[in-house]
Coordinates of C-alpha atoms in Angstrom, one line a residue:
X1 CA 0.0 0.0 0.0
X2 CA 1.2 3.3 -0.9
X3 CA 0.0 7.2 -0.5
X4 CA 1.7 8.9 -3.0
X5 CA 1.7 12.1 -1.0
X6 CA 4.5 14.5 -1.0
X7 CA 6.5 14.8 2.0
X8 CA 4.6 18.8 2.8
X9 CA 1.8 17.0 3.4
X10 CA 3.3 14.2 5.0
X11 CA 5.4 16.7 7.7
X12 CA 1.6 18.5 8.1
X13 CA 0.0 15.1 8.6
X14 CA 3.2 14.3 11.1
X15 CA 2.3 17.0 13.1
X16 CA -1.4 16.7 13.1
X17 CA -0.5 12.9 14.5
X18 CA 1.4 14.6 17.6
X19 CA -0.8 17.1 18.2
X20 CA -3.9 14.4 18.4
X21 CA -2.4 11.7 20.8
X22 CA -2.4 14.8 23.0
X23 CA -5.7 14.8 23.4
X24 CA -6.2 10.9 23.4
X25 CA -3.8 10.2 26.2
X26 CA -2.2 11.8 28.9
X27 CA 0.1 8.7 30.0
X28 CA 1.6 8.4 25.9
X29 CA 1.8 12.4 25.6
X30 CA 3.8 12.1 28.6
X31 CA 6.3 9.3 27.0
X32 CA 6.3 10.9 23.6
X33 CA 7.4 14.2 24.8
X34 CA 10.0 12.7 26.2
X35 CA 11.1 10.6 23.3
X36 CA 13.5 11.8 20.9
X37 CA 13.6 11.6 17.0
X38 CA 12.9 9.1 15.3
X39 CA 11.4 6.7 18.0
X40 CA 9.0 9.6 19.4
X41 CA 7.5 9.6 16.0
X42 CA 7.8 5.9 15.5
X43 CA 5.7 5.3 19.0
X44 CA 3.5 8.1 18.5
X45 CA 2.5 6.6 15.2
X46 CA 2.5 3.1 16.5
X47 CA 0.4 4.3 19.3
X48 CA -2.2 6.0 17.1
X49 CA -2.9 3.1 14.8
X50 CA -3.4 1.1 17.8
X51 CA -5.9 3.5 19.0
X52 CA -8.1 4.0 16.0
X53 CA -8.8 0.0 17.3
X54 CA -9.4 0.7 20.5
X55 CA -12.1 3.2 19.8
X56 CA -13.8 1.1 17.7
X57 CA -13.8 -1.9 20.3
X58 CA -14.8 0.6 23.3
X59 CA -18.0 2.2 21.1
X60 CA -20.8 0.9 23.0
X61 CA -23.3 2.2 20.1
X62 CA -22.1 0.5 17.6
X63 CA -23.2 -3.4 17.3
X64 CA -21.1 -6.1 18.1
X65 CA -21.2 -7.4 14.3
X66 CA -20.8 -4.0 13.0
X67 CA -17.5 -3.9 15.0
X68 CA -15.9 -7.1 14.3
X69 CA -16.9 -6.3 10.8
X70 CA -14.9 -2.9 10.7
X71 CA -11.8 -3.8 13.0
X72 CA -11.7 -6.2 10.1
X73 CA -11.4 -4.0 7.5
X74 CA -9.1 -1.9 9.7
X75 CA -7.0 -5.0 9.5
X76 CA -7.3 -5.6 5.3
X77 CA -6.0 -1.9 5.7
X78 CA -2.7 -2.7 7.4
X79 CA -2.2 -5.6 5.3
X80 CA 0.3 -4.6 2.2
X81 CA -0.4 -7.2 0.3
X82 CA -4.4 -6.6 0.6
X83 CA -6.0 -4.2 -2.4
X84 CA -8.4 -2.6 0.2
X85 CA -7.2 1.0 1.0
X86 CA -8.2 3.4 2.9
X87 CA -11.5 4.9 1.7
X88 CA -12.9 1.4 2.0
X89 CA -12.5 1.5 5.7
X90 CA -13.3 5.4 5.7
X91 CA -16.6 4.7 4.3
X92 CA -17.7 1.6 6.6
X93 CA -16.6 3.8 9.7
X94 CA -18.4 6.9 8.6
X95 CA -21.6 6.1 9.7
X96 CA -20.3 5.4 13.3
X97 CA -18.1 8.6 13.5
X98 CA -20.3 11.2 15.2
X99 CA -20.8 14.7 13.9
X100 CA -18.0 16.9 14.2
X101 CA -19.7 19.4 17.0
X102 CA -20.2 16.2 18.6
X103 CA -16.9 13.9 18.2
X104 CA -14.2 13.4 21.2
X105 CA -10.7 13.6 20.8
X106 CA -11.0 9.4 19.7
X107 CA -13.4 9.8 17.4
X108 CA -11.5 12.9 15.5
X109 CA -8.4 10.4 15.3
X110 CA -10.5 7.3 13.7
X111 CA -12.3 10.1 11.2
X112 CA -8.7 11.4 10.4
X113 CA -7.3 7.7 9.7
X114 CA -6.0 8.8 6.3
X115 CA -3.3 10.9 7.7
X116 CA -2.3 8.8 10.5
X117 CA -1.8 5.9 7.6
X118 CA 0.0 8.6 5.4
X119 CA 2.4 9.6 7.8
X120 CA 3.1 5.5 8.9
X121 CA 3.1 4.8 5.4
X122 CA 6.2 7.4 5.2
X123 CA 8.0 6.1 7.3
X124 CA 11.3 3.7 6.7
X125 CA 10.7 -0.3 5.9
X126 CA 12.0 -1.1 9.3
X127 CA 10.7 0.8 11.3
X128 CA 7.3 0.5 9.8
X129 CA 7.3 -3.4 9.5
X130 CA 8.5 -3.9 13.0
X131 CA 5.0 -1.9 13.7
X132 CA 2.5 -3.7 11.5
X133 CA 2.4 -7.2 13.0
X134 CA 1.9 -6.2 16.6
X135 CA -0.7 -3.9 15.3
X136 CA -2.5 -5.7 13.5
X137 CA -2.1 -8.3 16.4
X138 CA -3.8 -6.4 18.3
X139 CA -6.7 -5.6 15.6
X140 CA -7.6 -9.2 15.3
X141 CA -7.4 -9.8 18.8
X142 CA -10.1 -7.1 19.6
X143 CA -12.1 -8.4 16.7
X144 CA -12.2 -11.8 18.4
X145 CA -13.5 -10.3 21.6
X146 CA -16.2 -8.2 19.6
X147 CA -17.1 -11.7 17.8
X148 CA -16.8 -13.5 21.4
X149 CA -19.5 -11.2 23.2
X150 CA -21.6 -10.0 20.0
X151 CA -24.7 -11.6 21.8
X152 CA -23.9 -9.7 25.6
X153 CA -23.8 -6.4 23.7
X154 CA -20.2 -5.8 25.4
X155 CA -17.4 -7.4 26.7
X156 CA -17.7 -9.8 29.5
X157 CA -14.9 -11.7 30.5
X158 CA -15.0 -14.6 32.6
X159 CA -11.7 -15.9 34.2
X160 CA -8.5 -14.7 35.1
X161 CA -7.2 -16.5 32.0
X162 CA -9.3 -14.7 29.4
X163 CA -8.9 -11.4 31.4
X164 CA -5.2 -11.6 30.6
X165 CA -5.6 -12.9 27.2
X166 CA -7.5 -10.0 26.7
X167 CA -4.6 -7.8 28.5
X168 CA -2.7 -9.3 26.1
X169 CA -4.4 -8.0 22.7
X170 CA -5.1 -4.7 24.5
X171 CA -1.6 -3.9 25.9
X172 CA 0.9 -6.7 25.2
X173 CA 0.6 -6.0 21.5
X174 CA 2.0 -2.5 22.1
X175 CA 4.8 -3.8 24.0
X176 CA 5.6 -6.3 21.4
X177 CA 5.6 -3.0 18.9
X178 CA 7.6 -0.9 22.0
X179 CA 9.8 -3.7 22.3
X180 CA 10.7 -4.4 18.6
X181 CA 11.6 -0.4 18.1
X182 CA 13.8 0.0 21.0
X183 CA 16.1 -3.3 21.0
X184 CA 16.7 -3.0 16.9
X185 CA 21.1 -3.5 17.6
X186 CA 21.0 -4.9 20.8
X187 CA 22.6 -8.3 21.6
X188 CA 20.2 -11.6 20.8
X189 CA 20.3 -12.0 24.8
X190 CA 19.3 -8.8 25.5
X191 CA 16.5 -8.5 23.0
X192 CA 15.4 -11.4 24.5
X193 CA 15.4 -10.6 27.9
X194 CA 13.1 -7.7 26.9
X195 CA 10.7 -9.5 25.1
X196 CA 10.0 -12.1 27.8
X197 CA 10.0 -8.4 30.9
X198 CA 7.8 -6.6 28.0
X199 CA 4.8 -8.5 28.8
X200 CA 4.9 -7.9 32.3
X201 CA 5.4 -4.3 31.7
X202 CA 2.5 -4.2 29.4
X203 CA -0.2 -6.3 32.1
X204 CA 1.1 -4.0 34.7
X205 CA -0.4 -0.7 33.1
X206 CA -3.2 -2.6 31.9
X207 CA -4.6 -4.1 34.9
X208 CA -3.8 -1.1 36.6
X209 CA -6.6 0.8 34.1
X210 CA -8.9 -2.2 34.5
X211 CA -8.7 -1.7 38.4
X212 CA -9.5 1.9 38.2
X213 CA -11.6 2.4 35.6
X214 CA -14.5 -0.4 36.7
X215 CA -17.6 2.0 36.6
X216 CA -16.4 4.3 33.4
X217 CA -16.3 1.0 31.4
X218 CA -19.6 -0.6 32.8
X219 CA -21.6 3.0 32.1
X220 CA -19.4 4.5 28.8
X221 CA -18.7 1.5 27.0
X222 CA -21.1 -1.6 28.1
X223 CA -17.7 -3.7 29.1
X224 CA -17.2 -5.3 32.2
X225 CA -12.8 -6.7 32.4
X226 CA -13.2 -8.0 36.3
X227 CA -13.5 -11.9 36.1
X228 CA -17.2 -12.9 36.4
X229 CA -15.7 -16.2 38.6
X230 CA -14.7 -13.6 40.8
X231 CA -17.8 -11.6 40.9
X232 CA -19.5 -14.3 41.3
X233 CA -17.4 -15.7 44.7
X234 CA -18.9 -12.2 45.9
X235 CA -22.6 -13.3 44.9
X236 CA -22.4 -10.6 42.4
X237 CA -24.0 -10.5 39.0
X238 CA -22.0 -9.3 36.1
X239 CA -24.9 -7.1 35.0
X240 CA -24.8 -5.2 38.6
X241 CA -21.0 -4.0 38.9
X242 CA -22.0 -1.0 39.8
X243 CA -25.0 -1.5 41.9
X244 CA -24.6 0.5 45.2
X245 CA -25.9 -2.8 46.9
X246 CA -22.7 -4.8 45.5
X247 CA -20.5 -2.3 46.1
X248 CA -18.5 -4.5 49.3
X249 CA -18.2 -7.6 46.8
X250 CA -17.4 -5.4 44.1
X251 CA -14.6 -3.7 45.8
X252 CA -13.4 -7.4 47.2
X253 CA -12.5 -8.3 43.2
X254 CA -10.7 -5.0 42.3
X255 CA -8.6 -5.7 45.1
X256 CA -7.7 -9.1 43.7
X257 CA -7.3 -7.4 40.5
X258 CA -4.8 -4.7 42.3
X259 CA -2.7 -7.8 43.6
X260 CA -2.4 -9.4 40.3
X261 CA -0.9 -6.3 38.9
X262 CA 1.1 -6.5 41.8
X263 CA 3.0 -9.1 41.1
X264 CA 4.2 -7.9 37.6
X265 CA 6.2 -4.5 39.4
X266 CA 9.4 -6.4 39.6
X267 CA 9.6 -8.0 35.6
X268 CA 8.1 -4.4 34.8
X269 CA 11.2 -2.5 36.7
X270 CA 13.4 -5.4 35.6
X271 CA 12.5 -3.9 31.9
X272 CA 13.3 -0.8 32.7
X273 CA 16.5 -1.8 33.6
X274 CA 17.8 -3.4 30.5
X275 CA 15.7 -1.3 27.8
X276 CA 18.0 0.5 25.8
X277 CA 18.3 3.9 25.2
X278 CA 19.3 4.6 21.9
X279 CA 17.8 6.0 18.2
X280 CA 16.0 8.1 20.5
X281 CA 14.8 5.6 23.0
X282 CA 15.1 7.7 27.0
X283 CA 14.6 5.6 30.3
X284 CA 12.6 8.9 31.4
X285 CA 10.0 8.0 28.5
X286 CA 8.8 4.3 29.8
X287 CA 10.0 5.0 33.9
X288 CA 7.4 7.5 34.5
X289 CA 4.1 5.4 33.2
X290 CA 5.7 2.9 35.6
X291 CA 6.1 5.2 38.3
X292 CA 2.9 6.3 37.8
X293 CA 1.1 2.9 38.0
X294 CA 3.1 2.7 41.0
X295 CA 1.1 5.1 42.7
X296 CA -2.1 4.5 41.5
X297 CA -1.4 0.7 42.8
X298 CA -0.8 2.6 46.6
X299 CA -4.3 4.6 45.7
X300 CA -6.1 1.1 44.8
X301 CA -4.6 -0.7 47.7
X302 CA -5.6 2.6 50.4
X303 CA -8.9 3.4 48.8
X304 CA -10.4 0.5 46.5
X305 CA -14.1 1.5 47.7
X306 CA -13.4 4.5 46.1
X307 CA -13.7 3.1 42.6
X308 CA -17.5 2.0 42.8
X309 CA -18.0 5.1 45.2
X310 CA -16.7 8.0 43.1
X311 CA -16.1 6.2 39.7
X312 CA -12.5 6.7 39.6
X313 CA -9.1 6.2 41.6
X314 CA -6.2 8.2 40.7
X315 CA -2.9 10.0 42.0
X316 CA -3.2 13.6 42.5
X317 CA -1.9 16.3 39.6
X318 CA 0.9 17.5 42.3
X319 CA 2.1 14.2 42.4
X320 CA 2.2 13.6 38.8
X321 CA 4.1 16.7 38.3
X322 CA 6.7 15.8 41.2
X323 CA 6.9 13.0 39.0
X324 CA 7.7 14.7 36.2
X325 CA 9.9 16.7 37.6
X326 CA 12.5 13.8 39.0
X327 CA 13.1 13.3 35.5
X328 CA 14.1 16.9 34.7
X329 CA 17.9 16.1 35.3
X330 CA 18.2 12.5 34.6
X331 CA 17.7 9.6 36.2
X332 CA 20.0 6.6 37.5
X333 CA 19.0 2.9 38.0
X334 CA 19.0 3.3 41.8
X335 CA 17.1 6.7 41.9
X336 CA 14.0 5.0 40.2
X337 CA 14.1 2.2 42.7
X338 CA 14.5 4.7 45.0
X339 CA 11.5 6.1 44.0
X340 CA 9.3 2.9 43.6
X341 CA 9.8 2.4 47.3
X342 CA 8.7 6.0 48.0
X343 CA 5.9 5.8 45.8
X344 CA 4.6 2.3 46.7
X345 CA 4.4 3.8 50.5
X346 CA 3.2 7.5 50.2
X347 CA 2.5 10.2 47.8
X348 CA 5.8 11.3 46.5
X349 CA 5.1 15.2 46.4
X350 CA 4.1 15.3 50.2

């Protein structure tokens, strides 16, 4: 698949691309902006794509079939060797894009897929082919959910097992693409000790988000990630997560959820350790998502009510930016463990 667009509009789609993941996430503005060239536009490209997928999968009103059927076509799209381009997948998502007055930041980045595949499609061979498999990994993976759950209207998952195969799609894809970009030159060893600490890094932050975010995906997007076997050792129904009547049981399975995350800190901080930094790879751009689910593990542990009672658990903005600000002058291997102990106990800006 090619664009043939000239490289003006491929610098303005470029910049479009960086400007947008601003307003789709505040975790990957974070790494990006701490990225240099050319893996901050490799990830923030990589991320993108991914994201037009996650939309998709998230869109509670659209139909189950409908979105198998169009993650689908998002997948003939990253296929080179498939004729379908992209005003095929254009016009089947155009009917599910709301109006303009009306669209979120997500919604703007799946209606402006063309540039996003311009400015991958721009990109050099390697770069771009080390992308396209865990992407489209990812794609089909969410499909299969869709497919899965078609009949529930939403996603309903029922063990531990298909909780983290589903972690797996969501977020172990993008390590997979994280991973490939930053070990390209590194010894086979260490390549491979990153890919086998990458999934652990990747079911860290995604867990995390499950834990937190129980009420926003039950309400916003019809899906409900906690393990029904666990729900149901609580007596509660899957349909009724957010019931004010189950909020004890409730709150008994995002703590188990909290501990499973847990117990991927060590292989996630054991990443961090080896990754590499190099064609613009930084230790700042991957340590402070980490440090960050960190603390909102400390928040889950202290105050997991607080996710059923106020619909969300997070760190504060001051602690966020004393974050930040560690970063401001470097950071050493022992500093950032340093900091996980800090973190893990109390709010690191107090």
């Amino acid at each position: 698949m090619t664009t043939g667009q000239s490289k003006p509009t491929t610098d303005a789609d470029l910049e479009w691309c960086y400007e947008a993941v601003h307003g789709v996430s505040r975790t990957f503005s974070i790494t990006i902006d701490r990225l240099e060239e050319p893996m901050a536009r490799h990830i923030c490209l990589g991320y993108l794509l991914c994201r037009i997928a996650d939309t998709i999968e998230d869109a509670g009103h659209i139909p189950p079939t409908e979105q198998t059927d169009l993650l689908a076509t998002y997948d003939r799209l990253l296929d080179p060797e498939d004729p379908a381009g992209v005003d095929t997948f254009v016009d089947e998502a155009e009917p599910w894009i709301p109006a303009p007055e009306e669209r979120n930041d997500d919604w703007e980045v799946v209606a402006q897929t063309p540039r996003v595949i311009r400015a991958f499609e721009s990109l050099e061979r390697e770069p771009r082919e080390i992308m396209r498999e865990p992407v489209r990994e990812l794609v089909d993976g969410m499909a299969m959910f869709t497919d899965r759950y078609a009949e529930e209207g939403g996603l309903r998952l029922q063990t531990l097992e298909e909780l983290e195969e589903y972690c797996w799609y969501a977020a172990g894809t993008v390590g997979t693409l994280i991973t490939g970009l930053v070990s390209r030159s590194v010894s086979p060893d260490r390549a491979e000790e990153l890919r086998s600490n990458a999934r652990s890094f990747a079911l860290l932050l995604q867990l995390v988000n499950i834990a937190k975010d129980v009420e926003t995906d039950y309400r916003e997007e019809n899906n409900v990630y906690l393990p029904a076997e666990w729900l149901a050792e609580e007596d509660v129904d899957v349909e009724s997560v957010v019931d004010e009547d189950n909020h004890r049981g409730v709150t008994a399975v995002i703590e188990r959820v909290t501990h499973r995350a847990e117990g991927y800190l060590d292989d996630a901080h054991r990443y961090l350790e080896i990754v590499p930094e190099q064609r613009g790879n930084t230790l700042a751009a991957w340590a402070i998502p980490y440090l960050l689910a960190v603390g909102t593990l400390r928040e889950l542990r202290e105050r997991p009510e607080d996710v059923v009672r106020e619909g969300d658990v997070k760190i504060s903005r001051a602690e966020v930016f004393a974050v930040l600000q560690q970063f401001e002058g470097g950071m050493s291997q022992a500093h950032l463990s340093e900091l996980r102990t800090e973190m893990a106990e109390r709010p690191l800006h107090q």
